[in-house]
CSV table of C-alpha atoms in Angstrom, one decimal:
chain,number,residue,atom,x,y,z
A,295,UNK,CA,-45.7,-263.2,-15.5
A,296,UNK,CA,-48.1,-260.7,-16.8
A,297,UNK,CA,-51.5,-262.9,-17.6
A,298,UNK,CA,-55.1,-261.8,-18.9
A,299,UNK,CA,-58.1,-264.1,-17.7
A,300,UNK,CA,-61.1,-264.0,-19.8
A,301,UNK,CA,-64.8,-265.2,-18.7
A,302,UNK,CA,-67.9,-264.4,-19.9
A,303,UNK,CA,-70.5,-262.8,-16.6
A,304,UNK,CA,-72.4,-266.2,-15.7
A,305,UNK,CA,-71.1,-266.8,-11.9
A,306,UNK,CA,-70.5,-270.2,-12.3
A,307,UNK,CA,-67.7,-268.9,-14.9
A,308,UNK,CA,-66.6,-265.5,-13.6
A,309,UNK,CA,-66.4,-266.5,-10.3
A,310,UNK,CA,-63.5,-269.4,-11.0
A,311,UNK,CA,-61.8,-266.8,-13.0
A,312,UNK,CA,-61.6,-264.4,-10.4
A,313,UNK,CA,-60.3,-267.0,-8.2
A,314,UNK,CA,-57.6,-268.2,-10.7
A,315,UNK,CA,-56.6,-264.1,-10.7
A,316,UNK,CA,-56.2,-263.9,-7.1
A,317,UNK,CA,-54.3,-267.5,-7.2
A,318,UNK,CA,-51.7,-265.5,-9.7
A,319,UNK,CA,-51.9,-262.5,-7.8
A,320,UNK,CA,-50.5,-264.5,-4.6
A,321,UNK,CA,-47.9,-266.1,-6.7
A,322,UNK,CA,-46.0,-262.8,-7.5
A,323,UNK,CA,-47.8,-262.8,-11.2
A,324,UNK,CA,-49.5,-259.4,-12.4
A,325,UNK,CA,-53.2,-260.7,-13.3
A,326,UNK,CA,-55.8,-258.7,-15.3
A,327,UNK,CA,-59.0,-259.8,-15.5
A,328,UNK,CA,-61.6,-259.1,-18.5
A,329,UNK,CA,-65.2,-260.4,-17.8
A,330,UNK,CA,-68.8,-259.3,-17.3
A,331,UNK,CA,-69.3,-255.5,-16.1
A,332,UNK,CA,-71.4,-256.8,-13.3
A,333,UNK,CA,-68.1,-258.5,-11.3
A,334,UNK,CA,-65.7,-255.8,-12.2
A,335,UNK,CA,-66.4,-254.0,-8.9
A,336,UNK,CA,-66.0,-256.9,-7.4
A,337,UNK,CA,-63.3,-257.4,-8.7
A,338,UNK,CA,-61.4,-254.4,-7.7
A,339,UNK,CA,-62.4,-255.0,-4.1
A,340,UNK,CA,-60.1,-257.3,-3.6
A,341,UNK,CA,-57.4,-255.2,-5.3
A,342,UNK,CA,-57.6,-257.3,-8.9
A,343,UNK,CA,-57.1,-255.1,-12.5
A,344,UNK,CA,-60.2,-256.1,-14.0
A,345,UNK,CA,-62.3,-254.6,-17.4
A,346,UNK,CA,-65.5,-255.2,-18.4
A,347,UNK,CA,-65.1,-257.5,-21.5
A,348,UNK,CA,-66.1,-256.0,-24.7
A,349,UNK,CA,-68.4,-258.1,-27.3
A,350,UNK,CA,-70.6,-260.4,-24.8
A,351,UNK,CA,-74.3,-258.6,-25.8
A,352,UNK,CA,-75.9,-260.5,-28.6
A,353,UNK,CA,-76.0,-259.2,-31.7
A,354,UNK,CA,-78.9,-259.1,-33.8
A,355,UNK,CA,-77.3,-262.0,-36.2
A,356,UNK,CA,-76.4,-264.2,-33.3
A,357,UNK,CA,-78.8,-267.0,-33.0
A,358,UNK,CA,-78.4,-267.9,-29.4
A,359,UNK,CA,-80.6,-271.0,-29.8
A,360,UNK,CA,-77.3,-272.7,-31.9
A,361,UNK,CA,-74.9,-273.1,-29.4
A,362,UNK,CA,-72.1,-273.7,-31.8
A,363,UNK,CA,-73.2,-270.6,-33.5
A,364,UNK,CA,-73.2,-268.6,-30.3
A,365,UNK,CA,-69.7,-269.9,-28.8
A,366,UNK,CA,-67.8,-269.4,-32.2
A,367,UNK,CA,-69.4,-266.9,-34.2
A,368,UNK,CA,-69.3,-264.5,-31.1
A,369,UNK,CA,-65.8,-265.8,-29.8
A,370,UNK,CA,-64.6,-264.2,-33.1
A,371,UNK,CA,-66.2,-260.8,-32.6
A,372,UNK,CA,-65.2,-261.2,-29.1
A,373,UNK,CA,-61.5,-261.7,-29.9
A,374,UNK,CA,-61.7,-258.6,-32.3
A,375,UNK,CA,-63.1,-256.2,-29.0
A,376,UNK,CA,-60.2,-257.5,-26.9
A,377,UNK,CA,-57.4,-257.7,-29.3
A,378,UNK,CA,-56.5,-253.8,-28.5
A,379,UNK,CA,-56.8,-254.5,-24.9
A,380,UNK,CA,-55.0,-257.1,-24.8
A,381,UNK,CA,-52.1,-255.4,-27.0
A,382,UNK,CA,-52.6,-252.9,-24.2
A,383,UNK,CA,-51.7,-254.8,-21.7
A,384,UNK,CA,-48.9,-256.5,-22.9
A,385,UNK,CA,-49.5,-259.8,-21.3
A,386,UNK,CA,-47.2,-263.0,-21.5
A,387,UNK,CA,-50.2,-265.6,-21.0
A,388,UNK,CA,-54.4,-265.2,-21.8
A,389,UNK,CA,-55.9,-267.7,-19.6
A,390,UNK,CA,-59.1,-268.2,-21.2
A,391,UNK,CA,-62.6,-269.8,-20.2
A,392,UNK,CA,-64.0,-272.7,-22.1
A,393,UNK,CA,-67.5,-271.0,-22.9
A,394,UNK,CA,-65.9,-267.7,-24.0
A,395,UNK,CA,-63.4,-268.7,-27.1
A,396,UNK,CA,-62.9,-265.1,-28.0
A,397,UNK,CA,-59.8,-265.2,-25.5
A,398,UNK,CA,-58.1,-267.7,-26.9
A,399,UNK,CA,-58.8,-266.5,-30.7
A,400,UNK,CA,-57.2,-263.0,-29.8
A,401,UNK,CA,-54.4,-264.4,-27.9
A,402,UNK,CA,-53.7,-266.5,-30.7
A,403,UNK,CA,-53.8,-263.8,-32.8
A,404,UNK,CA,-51.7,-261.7,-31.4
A,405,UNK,CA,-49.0,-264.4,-31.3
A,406,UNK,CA,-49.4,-265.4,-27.2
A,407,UNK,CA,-49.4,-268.6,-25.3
A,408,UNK,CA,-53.2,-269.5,-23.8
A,409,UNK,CA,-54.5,-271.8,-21.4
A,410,UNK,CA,-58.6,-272.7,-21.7
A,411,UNK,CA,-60.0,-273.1,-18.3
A,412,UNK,CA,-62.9,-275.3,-17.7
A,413,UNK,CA,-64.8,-274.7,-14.4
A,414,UNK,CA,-66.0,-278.2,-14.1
A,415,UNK,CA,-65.3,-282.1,-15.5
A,416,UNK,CA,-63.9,-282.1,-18.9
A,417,UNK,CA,-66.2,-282.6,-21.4
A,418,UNK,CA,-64.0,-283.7,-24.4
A,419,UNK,CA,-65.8,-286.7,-26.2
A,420,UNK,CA,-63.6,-289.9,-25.6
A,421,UNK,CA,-63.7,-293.2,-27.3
A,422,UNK,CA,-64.3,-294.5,-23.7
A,423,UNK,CA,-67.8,-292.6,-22.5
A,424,UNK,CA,-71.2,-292.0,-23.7
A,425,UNK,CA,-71.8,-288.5,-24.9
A,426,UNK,CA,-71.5,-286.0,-22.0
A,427,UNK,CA,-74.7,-284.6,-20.8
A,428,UNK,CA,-76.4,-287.9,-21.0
A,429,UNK,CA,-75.6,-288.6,-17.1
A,430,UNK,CA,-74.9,-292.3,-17.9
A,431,UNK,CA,-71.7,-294.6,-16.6
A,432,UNK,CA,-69.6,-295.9,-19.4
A,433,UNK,CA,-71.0,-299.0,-20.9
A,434,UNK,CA,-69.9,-302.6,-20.2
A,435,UNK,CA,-70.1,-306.2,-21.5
A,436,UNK,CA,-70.5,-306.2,-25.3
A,437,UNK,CA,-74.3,-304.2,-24.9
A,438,UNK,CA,-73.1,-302.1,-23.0
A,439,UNK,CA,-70.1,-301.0,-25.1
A,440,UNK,CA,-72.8,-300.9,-28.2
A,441,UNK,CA,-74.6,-298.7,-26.7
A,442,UNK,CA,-71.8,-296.1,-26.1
A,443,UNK,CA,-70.3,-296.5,-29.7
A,444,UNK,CA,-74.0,-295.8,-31.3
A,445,UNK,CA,-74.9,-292.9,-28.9
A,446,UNK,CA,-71.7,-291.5,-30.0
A,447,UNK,CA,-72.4,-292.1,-33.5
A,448,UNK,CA,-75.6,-290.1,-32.9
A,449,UNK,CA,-73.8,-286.8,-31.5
A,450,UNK,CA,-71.1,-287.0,-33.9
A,451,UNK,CA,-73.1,-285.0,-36.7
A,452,UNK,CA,-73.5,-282.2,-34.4
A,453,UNK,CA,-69.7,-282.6,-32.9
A,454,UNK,CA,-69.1,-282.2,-36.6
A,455,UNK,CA,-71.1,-279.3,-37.0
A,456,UNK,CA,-69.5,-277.3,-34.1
A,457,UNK,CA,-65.6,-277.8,-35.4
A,458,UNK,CA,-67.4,-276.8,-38.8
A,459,UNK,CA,-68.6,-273.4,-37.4
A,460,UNK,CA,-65.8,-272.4,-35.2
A,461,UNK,CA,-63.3,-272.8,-38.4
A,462,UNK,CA,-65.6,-270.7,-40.4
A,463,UNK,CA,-65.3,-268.6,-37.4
A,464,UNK,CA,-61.5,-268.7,-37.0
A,465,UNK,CA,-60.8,-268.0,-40.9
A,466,UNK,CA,-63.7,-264.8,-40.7
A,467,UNK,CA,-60.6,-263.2,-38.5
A,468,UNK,CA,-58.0,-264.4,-40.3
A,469,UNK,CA,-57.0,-267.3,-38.3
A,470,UNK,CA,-55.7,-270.7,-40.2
A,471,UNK,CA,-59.1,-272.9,-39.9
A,472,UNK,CA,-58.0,-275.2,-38.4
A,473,UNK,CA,-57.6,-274.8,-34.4
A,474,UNK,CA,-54.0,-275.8,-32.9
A,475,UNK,CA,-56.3,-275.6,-29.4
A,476,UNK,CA,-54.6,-274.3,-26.0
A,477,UNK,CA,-51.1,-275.1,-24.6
A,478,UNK,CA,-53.0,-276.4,-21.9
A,479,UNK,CA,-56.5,-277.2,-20.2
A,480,UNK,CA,-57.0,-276.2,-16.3
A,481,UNK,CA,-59.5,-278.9,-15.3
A,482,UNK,CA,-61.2,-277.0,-12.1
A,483,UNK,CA,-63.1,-280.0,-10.9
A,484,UNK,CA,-62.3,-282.3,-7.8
A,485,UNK,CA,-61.1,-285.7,-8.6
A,486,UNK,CA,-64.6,-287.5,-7.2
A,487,UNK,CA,-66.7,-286.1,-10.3
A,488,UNK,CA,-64.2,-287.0,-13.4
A,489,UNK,CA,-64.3,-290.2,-14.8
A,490,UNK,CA,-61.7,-292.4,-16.0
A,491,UNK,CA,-61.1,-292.3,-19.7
A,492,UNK,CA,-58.8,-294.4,-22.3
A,493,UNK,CA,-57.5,-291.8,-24.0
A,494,UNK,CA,-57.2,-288.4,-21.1
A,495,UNK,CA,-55.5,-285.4,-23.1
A,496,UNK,CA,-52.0,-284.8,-21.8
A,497,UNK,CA,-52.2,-281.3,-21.7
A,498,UNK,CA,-55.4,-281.7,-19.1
A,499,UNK,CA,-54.9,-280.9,-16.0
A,500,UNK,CA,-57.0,-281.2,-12.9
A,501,UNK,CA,-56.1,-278.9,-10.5
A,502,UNK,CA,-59.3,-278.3,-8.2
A,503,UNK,CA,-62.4,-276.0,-8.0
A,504,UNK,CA,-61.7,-272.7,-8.4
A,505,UNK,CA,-63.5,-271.3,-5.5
A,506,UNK,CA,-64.4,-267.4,-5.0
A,507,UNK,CA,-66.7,-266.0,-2.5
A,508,UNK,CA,-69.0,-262.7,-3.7
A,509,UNK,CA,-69.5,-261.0,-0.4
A,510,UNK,CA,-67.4,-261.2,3.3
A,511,UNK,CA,-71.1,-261.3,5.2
A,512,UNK,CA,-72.4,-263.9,7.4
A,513,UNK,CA,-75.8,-265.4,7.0
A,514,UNK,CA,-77.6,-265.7,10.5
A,515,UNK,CA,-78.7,-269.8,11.0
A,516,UNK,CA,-81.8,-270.2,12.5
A,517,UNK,CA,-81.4,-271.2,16.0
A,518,UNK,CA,-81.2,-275.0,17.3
A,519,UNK,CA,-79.9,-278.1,17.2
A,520,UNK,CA,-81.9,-279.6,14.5
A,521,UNK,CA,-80.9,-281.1,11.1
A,522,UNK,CA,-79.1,-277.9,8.9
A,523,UNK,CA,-80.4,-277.7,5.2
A,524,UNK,CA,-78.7,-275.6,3.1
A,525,UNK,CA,-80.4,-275.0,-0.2
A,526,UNK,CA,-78.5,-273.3,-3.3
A,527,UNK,CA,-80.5,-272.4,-6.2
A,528,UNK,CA,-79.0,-272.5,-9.3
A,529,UNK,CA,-77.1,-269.5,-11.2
A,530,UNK,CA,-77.2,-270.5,-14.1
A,531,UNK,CA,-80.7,-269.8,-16.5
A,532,UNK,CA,-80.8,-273.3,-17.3
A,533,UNK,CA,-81.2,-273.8,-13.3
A,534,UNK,CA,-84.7,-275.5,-12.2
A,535,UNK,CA,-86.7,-272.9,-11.4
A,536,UNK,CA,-88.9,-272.7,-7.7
A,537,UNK,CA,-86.3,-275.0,-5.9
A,538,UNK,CA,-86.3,-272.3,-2.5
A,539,UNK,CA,-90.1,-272.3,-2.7
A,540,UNK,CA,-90.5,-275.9,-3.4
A,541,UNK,CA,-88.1,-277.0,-0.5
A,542,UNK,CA,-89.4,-274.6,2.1
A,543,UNK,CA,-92.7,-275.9,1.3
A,544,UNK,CA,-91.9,-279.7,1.6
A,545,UNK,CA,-89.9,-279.2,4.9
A,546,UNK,CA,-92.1,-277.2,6.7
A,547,UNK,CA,-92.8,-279.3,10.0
A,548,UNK,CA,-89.9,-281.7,9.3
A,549,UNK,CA,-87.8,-281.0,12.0
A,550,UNK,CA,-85.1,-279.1,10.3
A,551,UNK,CA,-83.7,-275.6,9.8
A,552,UNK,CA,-83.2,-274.3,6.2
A,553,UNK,CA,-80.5,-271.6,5.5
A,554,UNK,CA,-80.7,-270.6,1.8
A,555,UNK,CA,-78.1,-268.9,0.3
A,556,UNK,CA,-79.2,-266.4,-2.5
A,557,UNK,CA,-76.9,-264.3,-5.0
A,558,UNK,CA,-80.0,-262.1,-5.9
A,559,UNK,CA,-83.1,-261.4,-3.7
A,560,UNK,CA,-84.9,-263.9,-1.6
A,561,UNK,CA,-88.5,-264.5,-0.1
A,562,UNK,CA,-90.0,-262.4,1.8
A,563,UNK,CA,-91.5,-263.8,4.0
A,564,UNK,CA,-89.9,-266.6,5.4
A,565,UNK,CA,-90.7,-269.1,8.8
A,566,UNK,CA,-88.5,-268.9,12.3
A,567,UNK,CA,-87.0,-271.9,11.4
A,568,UNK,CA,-85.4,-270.7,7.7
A,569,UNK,CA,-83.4,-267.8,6.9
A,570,UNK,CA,-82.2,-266.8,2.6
A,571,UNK,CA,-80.2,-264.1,1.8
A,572,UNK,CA,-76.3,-263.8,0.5
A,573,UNK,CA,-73.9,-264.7,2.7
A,574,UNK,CA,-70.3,-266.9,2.5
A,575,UNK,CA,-71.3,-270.3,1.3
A,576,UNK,CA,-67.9,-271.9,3.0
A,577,UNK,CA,-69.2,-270.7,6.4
A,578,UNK,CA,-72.5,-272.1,6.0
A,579,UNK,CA,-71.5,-275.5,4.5
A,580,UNK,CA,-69.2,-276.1,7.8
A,581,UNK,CA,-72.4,-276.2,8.9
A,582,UNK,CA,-74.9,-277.9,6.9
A,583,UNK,CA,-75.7,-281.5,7.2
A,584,UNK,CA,-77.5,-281.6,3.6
A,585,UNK,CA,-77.0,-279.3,0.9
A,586,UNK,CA,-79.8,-279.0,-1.7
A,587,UNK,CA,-79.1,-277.3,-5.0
A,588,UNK,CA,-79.3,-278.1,-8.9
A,589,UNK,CA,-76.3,-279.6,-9.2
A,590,UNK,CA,-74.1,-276.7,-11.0
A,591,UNK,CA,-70.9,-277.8,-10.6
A,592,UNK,CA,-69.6,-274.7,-8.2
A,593,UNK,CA,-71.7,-275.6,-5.8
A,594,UNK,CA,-71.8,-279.4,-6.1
A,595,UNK,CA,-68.1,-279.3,-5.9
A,596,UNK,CA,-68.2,-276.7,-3.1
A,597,UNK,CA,-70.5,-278.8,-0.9
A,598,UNK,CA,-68.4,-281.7,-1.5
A,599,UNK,CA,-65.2,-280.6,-0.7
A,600,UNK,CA,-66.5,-279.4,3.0
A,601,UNK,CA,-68.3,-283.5,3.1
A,602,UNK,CA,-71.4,-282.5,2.9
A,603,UNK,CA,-74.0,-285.0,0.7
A,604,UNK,CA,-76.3,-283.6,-1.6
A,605,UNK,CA,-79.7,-284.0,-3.3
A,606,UNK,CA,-79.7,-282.5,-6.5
A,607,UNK,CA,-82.3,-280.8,-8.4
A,608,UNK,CA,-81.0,-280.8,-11.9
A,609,UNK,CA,-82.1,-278.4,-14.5
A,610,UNK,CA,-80.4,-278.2,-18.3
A,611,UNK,CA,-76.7,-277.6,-19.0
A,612,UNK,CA,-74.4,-280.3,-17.4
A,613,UNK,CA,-76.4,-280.3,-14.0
A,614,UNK,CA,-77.8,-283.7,-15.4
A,615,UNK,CA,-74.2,-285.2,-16.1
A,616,UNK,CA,-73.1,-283.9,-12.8
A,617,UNK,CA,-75.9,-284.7,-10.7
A,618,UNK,CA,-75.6,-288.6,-11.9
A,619,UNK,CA,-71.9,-288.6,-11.4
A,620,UNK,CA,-72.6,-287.5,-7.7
A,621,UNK,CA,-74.9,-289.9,-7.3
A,622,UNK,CA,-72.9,-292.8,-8.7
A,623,UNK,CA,-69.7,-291.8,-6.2
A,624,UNK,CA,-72.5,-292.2,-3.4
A,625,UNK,CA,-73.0,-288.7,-1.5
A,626,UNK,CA,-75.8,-287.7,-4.4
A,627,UNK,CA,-79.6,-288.3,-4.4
A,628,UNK,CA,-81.4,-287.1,-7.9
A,629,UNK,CA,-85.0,-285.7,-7.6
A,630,UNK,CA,-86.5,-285.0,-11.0
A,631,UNK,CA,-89.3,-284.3,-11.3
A,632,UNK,CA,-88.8,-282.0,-8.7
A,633,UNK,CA,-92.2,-281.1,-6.1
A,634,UNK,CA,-92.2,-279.9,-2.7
A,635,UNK,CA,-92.9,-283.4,-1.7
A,636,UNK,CA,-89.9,-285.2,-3.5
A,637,UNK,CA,-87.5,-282.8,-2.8
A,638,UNK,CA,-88.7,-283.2,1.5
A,639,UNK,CA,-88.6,-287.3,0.4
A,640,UNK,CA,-84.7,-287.0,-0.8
A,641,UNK,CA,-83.7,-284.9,2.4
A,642,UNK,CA,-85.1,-287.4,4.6
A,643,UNK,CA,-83.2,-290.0,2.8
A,644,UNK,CA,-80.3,-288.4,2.7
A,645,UNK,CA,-80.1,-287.8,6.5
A,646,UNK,CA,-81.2,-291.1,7.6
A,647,UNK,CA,-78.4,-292.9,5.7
A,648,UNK,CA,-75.2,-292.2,6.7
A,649,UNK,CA,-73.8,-293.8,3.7
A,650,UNK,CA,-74.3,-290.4,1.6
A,651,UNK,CA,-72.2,-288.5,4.7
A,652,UNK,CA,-69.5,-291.1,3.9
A,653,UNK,CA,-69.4,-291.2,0.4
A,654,UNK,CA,-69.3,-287.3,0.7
A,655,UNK,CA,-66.6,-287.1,2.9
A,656,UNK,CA,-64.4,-289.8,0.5
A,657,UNK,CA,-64.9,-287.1,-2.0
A,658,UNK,CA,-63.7,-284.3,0.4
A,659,UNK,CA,-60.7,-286.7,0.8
A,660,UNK,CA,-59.7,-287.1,-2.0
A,661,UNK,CA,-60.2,-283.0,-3.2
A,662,UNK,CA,-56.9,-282.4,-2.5
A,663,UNK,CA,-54.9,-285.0,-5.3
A,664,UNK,CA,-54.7,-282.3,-7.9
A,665,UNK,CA,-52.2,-279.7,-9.8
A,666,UNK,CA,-51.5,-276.7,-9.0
A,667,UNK,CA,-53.1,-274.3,-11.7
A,668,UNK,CA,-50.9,-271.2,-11.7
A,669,UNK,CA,-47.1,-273.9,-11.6
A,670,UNK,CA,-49.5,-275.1,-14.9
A,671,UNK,CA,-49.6,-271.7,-16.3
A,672,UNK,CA,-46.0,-271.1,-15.7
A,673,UNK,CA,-44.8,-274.4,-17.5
A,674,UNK,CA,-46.9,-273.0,-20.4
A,675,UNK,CA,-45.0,-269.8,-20.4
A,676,UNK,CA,-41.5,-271.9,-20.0
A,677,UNK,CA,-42.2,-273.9,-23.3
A,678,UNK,CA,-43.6,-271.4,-25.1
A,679,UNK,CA,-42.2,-269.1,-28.2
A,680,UNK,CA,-41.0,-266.0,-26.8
A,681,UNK,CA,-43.0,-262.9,-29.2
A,682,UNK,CA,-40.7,-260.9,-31.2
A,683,UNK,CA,-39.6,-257.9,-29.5
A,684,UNK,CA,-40.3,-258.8,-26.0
């Protein structure tokens, strides 16, 4: 099977999709991956086809403060810039990420089978939930169910609003309006941080983080046998910003080491017991007996698969939603505000009680109950339509 993947250059999103490539790649497939220029070198050290993904810079009519407007409007001029490539390449399947549309539109038009992959929970509204990103458990008794039904209400205007603009979008490139959607959703995620819902898609599929590793270096761990912190700061912009500083701060004199892994820069100046720089995550969480990060779902889902709790230092984006879903399951501890203070408070907690070590290691448990994403892929390509000519 000859497959595109398409992500936009946020790690938390190019990352999964160079692990999805490398998945393919291992299956006998012939992967090529379109995504930010930063990862395409990346990319090609470990022997993937990869091109820098044409349309992702703003233009001066985007108005990036309307999301709809920025996933649709751009995910049209997107699919127009890969269209030739695409053609190019001659692919079978586009693989597409849920945040960059454009993939999708162009494999659509060009007559091609896509999957959308979403590198976290699915975030579909249901009938069953309050609106994703408010972090809150589905409602129950009567108020509880009211509440749900009028929060939904509430959101509904804007869901409106978004299916509005992308079918504006869609007929701008000559697309019918109305969106058939993907043959099928890859739902990288770990089965500890979905929820149940009445009415689950059957084309979703959960079939596990999609885990990829930027660099083959080790971090040094300070030496001892105290407590291991890990702390992650976020990727993403919408990350909380100072967390390093804040927790370094707070722990100093607490009787633990701190190891914090860093995709860009670091302190410099740092105390014996703490060391920050870039190095494999999966090697240090082996070791960690608390992560602290802001609850992006890469790394939440990372630290959870190795059983290792959390205290979460949400910023904007889902890390709210996700940060109160880890919580709930038990291996989670929220700190918002965050201060040097509260964030040294929840690490405390979190290693006195082994009930978060348990709860994290049910998780880790449980990681495994999933699909496999590429046998997903190739049912897609089974059922589909072959194109004319191929």
């Amino acid at each position: 099977m000859r497959v595109a993947v398409v992500a936009g250059p946020d790690p938390g999103h190019a990352f999964p999709a160079i692990a999805l490539s490398l998945l393919f790649r291992e299956a006998g497939d012939e992967p090529v991956l379109f995504t930010g220029s930063r990862w395409i070198p990346d990319a090609h050290a470990v022997g993937l086809r990869a091109f820098p993904l044409g349309g992702l810079a703003p233009r001066p009519e985007d108005d990036d403060l309307d999301a709809g407007q920025r996933i649709h409007s751009r995910a049209a001029f997107v699919s127009t810039e890969l269209l030739p490539d695409l053609a190019r390449e001659n692919v079978d399947l586009v693989v597409s990420d849920i945040l960059t549309a454009g993939g999708g539109m162009a494999a659509e038009r060009l007559g091609i089978a896509w999957v959308e992959l979403s590198p976290h929970p699915l975030y579909s509204p249901s009938k069953g939930l309050p609106p994703i990103g408010s972090g809150l458990a589905p409602g129950t008794g009567l108020r509880g169910r009211l509440r749900d039904t009028v929060m939904r209400a509430l959101t509904a205007r804007s869901i409106a609003q978004g299916r509005t603009q992308r079918s504006l979008a869609r007929a701008g490139i000559g697309l019918p309006p109305q969106d058939p959607g993907p043959a099928a959703r890859l739902i990288a995620t770990i089965p500890a941080l979905e929820v149940e819902r009445p009415d689950w898609p059957t084309d979703a599929h959960v079939v596990g983080p999609l885990l990829w590793e930027p660099t083959e270096d080790l971090l040094d761990v300070p030496d001892g046998e105290s407590p291991l912190v890990m702390v992650a700061p976020s990727t993403a912009f919408t990350g909380a910003e100072g967390m390093l500083e804040m927790a370094l701060k707070g722990l100093g004199g607490k009787g633990v080491r701190v190891v914090a892994s860093v995709l860009d820069g670091g302190p410099d100046v740092l105390p014996d017991w703490a060391n920050a720089g870039l190095g494999r995550q999966d090697e240090l969480l082996r070791r960690a007996d608390v992560v602290v990060c802001g609850a992006g779902h890469g790394m939440l889902a990372k630290a959870l698969i190795h059983g290792v709790p959390v205290v979460t230092v949400p910023g904007g984006g889902d890390q709210w939603e996700l940060a109160n879903r880890a919580a709930r399951q038990g291996s989670a501890v929220i700190v918002r505000p965050p201060t040097s203070t509260s964030i040294a408070d929840a690490v405390a907690t979190v290693l006195a009680d082994p009930r978060f070590a348990r709860a994290a290691a049910v998780a880790a448990e449980g990681a495994h109950c999933v699909e496999d994403p590429v046998s997903v892929c190739h049912g897609v390509l089974a059922r589909s339509t072959p194109r004319r000519g191929r």
